[in-house]
Short mmCIF file of C-alpha atoms in Angstrom, two decimals:
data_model
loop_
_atom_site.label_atom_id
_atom_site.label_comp_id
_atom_site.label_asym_id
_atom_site.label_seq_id
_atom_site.Cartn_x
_atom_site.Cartn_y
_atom_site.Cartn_z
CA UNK A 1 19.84 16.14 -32.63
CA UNK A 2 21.46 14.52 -35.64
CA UNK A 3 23.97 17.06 -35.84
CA UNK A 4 25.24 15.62 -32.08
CA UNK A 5 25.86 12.29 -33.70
CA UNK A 6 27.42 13.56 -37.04
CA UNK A 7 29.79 15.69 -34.84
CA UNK A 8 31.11 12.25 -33.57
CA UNK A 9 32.14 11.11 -37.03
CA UNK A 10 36.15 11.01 -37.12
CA UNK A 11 38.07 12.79 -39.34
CA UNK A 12 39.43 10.30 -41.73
CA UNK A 13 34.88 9.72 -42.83
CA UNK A 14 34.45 12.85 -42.38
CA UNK A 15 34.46 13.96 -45.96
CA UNK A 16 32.94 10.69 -47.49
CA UNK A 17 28.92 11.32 -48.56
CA UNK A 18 27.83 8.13 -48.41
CA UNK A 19 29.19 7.30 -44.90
CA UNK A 20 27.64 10.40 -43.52
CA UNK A 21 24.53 9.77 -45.14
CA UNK A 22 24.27 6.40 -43.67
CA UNK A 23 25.06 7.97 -40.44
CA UNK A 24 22.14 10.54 -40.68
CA UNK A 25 19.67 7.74 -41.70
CA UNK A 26 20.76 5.24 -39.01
CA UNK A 27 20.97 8.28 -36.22
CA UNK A 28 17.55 9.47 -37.35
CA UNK A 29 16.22 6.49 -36.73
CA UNK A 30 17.48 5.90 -33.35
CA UNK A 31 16.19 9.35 -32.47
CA UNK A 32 12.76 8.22 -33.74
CA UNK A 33 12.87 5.09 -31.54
CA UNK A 34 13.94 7.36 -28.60
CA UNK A 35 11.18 9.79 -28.89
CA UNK A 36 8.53 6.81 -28.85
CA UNK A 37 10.24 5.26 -25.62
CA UNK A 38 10.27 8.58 -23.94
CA UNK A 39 6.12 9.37 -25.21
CA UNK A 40 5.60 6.12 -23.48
CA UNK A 41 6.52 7.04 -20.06
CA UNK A 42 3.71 10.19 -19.99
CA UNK A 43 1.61 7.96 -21.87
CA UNK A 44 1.05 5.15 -19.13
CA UNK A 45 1.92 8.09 -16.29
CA UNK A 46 -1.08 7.89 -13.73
CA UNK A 47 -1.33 11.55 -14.27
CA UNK A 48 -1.41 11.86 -17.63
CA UNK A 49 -2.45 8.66 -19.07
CA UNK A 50 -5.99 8.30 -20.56
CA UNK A 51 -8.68 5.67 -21.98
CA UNK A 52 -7.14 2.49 -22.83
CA UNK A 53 -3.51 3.36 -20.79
CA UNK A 54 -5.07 4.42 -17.99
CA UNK A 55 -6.99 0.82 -17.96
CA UNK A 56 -3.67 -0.73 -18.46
CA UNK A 57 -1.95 1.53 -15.39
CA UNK A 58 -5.02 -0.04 -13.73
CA UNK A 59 -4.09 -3.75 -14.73
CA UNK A 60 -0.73 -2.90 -12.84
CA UNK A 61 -1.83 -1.18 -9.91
CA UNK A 62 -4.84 -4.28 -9.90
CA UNK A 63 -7.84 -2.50 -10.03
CA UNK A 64 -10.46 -2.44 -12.48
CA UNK A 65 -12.42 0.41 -14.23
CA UNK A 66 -15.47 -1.23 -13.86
CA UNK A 67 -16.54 -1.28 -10.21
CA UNK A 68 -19.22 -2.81 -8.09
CA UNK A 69 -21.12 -0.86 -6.00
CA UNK A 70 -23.96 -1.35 -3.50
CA UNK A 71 -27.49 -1.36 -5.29
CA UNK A 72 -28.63 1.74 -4.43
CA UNK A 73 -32.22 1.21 -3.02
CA UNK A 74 -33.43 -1.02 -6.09
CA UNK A 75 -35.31 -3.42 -4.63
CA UNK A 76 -38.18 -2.97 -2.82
CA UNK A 77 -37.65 -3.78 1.58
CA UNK A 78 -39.90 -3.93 4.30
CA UNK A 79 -37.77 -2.08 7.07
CA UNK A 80 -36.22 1.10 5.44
CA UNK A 81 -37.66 4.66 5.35
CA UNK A 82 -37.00 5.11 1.70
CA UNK A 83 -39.50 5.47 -1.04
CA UNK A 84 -39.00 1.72 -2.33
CA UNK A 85 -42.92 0.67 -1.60
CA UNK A 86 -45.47 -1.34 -3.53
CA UNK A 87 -45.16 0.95 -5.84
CA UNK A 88 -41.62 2.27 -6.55
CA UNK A 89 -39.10 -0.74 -5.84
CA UNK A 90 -38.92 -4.61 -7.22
CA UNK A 91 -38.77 -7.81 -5.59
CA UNK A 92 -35.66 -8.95 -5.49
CA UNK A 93 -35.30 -12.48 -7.33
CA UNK A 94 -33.02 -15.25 -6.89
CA UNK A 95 -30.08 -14.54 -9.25
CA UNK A 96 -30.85 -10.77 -8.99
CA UNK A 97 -27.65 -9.39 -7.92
CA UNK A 98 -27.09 -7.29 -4.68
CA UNK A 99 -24.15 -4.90 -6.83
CA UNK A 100 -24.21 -2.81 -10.01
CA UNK A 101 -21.55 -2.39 -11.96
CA UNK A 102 -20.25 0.74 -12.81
CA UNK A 103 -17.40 1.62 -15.36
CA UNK A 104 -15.63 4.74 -14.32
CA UNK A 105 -14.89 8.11 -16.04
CA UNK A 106 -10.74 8.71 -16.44
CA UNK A 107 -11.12 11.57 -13.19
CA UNK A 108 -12.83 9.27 -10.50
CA UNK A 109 -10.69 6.35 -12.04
CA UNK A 110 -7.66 8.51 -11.77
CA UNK A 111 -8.43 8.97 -8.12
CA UNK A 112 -9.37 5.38 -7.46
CA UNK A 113 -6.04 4.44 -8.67
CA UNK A 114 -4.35 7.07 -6.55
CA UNK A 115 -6.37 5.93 -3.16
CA UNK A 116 -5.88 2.38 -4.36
CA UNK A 117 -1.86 3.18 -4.44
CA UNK A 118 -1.67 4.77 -1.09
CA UNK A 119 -3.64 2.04 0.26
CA UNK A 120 -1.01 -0.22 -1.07
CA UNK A 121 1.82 1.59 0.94
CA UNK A 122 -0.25 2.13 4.55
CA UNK A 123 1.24 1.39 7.27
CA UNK A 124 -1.92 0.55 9.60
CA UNK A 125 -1.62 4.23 11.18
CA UNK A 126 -4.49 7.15 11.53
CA UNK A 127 -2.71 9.23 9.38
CA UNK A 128 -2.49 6.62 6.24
CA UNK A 129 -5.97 6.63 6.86
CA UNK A 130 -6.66 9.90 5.93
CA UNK A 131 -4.04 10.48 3.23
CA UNK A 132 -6.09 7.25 1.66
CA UNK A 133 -9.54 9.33 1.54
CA UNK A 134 -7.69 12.56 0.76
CA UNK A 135 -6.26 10.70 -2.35
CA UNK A 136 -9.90 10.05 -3.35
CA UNK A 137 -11.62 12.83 -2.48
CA UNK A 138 -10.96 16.58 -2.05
CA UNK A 139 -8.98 17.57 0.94
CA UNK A 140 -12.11 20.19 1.46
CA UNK A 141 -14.49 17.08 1.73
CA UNK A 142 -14.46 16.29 5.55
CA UNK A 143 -14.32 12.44 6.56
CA UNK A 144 -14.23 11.38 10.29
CA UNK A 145 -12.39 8.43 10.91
CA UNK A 146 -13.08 6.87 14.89
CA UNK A 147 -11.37 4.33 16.27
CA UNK A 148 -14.05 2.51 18.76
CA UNK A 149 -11.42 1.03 20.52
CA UNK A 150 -12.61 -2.33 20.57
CA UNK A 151 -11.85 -3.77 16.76
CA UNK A 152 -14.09 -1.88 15.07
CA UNK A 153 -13.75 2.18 13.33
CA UNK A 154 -16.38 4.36 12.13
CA UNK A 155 -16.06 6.68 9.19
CA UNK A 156 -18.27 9.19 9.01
CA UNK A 157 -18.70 10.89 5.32
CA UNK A 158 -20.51 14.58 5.42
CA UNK A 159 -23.02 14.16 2.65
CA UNK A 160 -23.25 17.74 1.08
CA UNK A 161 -19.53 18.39 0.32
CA UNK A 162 -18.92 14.99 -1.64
CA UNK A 163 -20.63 13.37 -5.05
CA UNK A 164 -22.78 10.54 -4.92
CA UNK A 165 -20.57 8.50 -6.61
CA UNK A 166 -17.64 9.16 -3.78
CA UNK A 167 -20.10 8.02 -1.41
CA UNK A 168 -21.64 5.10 -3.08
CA UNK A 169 -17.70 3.57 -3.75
CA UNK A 170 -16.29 4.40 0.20
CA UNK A 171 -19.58 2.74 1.58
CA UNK A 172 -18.84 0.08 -0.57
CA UNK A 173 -16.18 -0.66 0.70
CA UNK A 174 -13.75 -0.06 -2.61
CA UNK A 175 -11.40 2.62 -0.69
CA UNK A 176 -9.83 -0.26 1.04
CA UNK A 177 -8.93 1.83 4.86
CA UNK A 178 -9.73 -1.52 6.79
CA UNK A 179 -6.72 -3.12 8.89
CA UNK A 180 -7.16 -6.41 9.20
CA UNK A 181 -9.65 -8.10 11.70
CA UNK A 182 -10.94 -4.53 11.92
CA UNK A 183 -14.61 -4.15 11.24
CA UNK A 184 -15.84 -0.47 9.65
CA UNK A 185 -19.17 1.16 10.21
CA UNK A 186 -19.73 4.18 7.39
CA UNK A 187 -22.10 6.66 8.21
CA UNK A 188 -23.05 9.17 5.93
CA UNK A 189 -24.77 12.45 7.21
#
């Protein structure tokens, strides 16, 4: 690449040493300083960027890597059918939080981001919808979205094709598919 800027030299410093030495040092340089600038575009891309840049592609987007998500059956209630009894689940005290937090791995944060994006750019329609939870999760994992037709929209999530995690951050209500004064209803089967 140096020789491209030492062809540019004109004739009459052509033949001095020094000149073309500073040249070569000076272009060399530059050329450096280009090849950082250009590592810094796939370094912060959202599909190639990693650890600490994909945080910071998160800071832009403005979501974090450390999510909260539902308590998952913690605390011990009266009216559920889970295994939370006298024995298995703890009172619930007054500063005891209702969320968890949970710091993402670069995949599910790379998706998050993704959804999050999408979300960003919906238009309100049943399609967006979709392409919001197919930026999330696979395409294979089937979501049902129904419109109730009076303000409100279930999503149904099919259990057995989808990680817990997926579940536990769409029932959360993190994959933002809620137009506004809409109310959603997940049900997971």
């Amino acid at each position: 690449m140096i020789e491209k800027y030492l062809s540019l030299i004109v004739s009459q410093h052509i033949d001095k040493p020094k000149f073309t030495a500073y040249i070569e040092t000076y272009a060399s340089a530059c050329i450096d300083i280009q090849n950082v600038l250009l590592s810094l575009i796939t370094l912060y891309d959202l599909d190639f960027a990693t650890g600490v840049q994909l945080d910071v592609v998160g800071e832009w987007i403005g979501v974090s890597r450390a999510v909260p998500l539902i308590a998952d059956q913690i605390y011990f209630t009266w009216d559920t059918t889970c295994q939370q009894g006298w024995d298995n689940g703890r009172w619930k005290g007054v500063g005891d939080p209702a969320n968890e937090q949970v710091i993402l791995d670069d995949g599910t944060y790379r998706r998050f981001l993704r959804s999050k994006v999408v979300s960003n750019i919906w238009k309100g329609d049943n399609a967006g919808i979709y392409a919001i939870f197919d930026a999330f999760v696979t395409p294979t994992s089937p979501i049902l979205v129904y419109d109730n037709q009076n303000m409100s929209m279930t999503v149904t999530l099919y259990a057995d094709s989808m990680a817990q995690l997926d579940k536990r951050m769409i029932t959360s209500n993190l994959i933002l598919v809620k137009p506004a004064g809409v109310s959603v209803t997940y049900t997971v089967i």
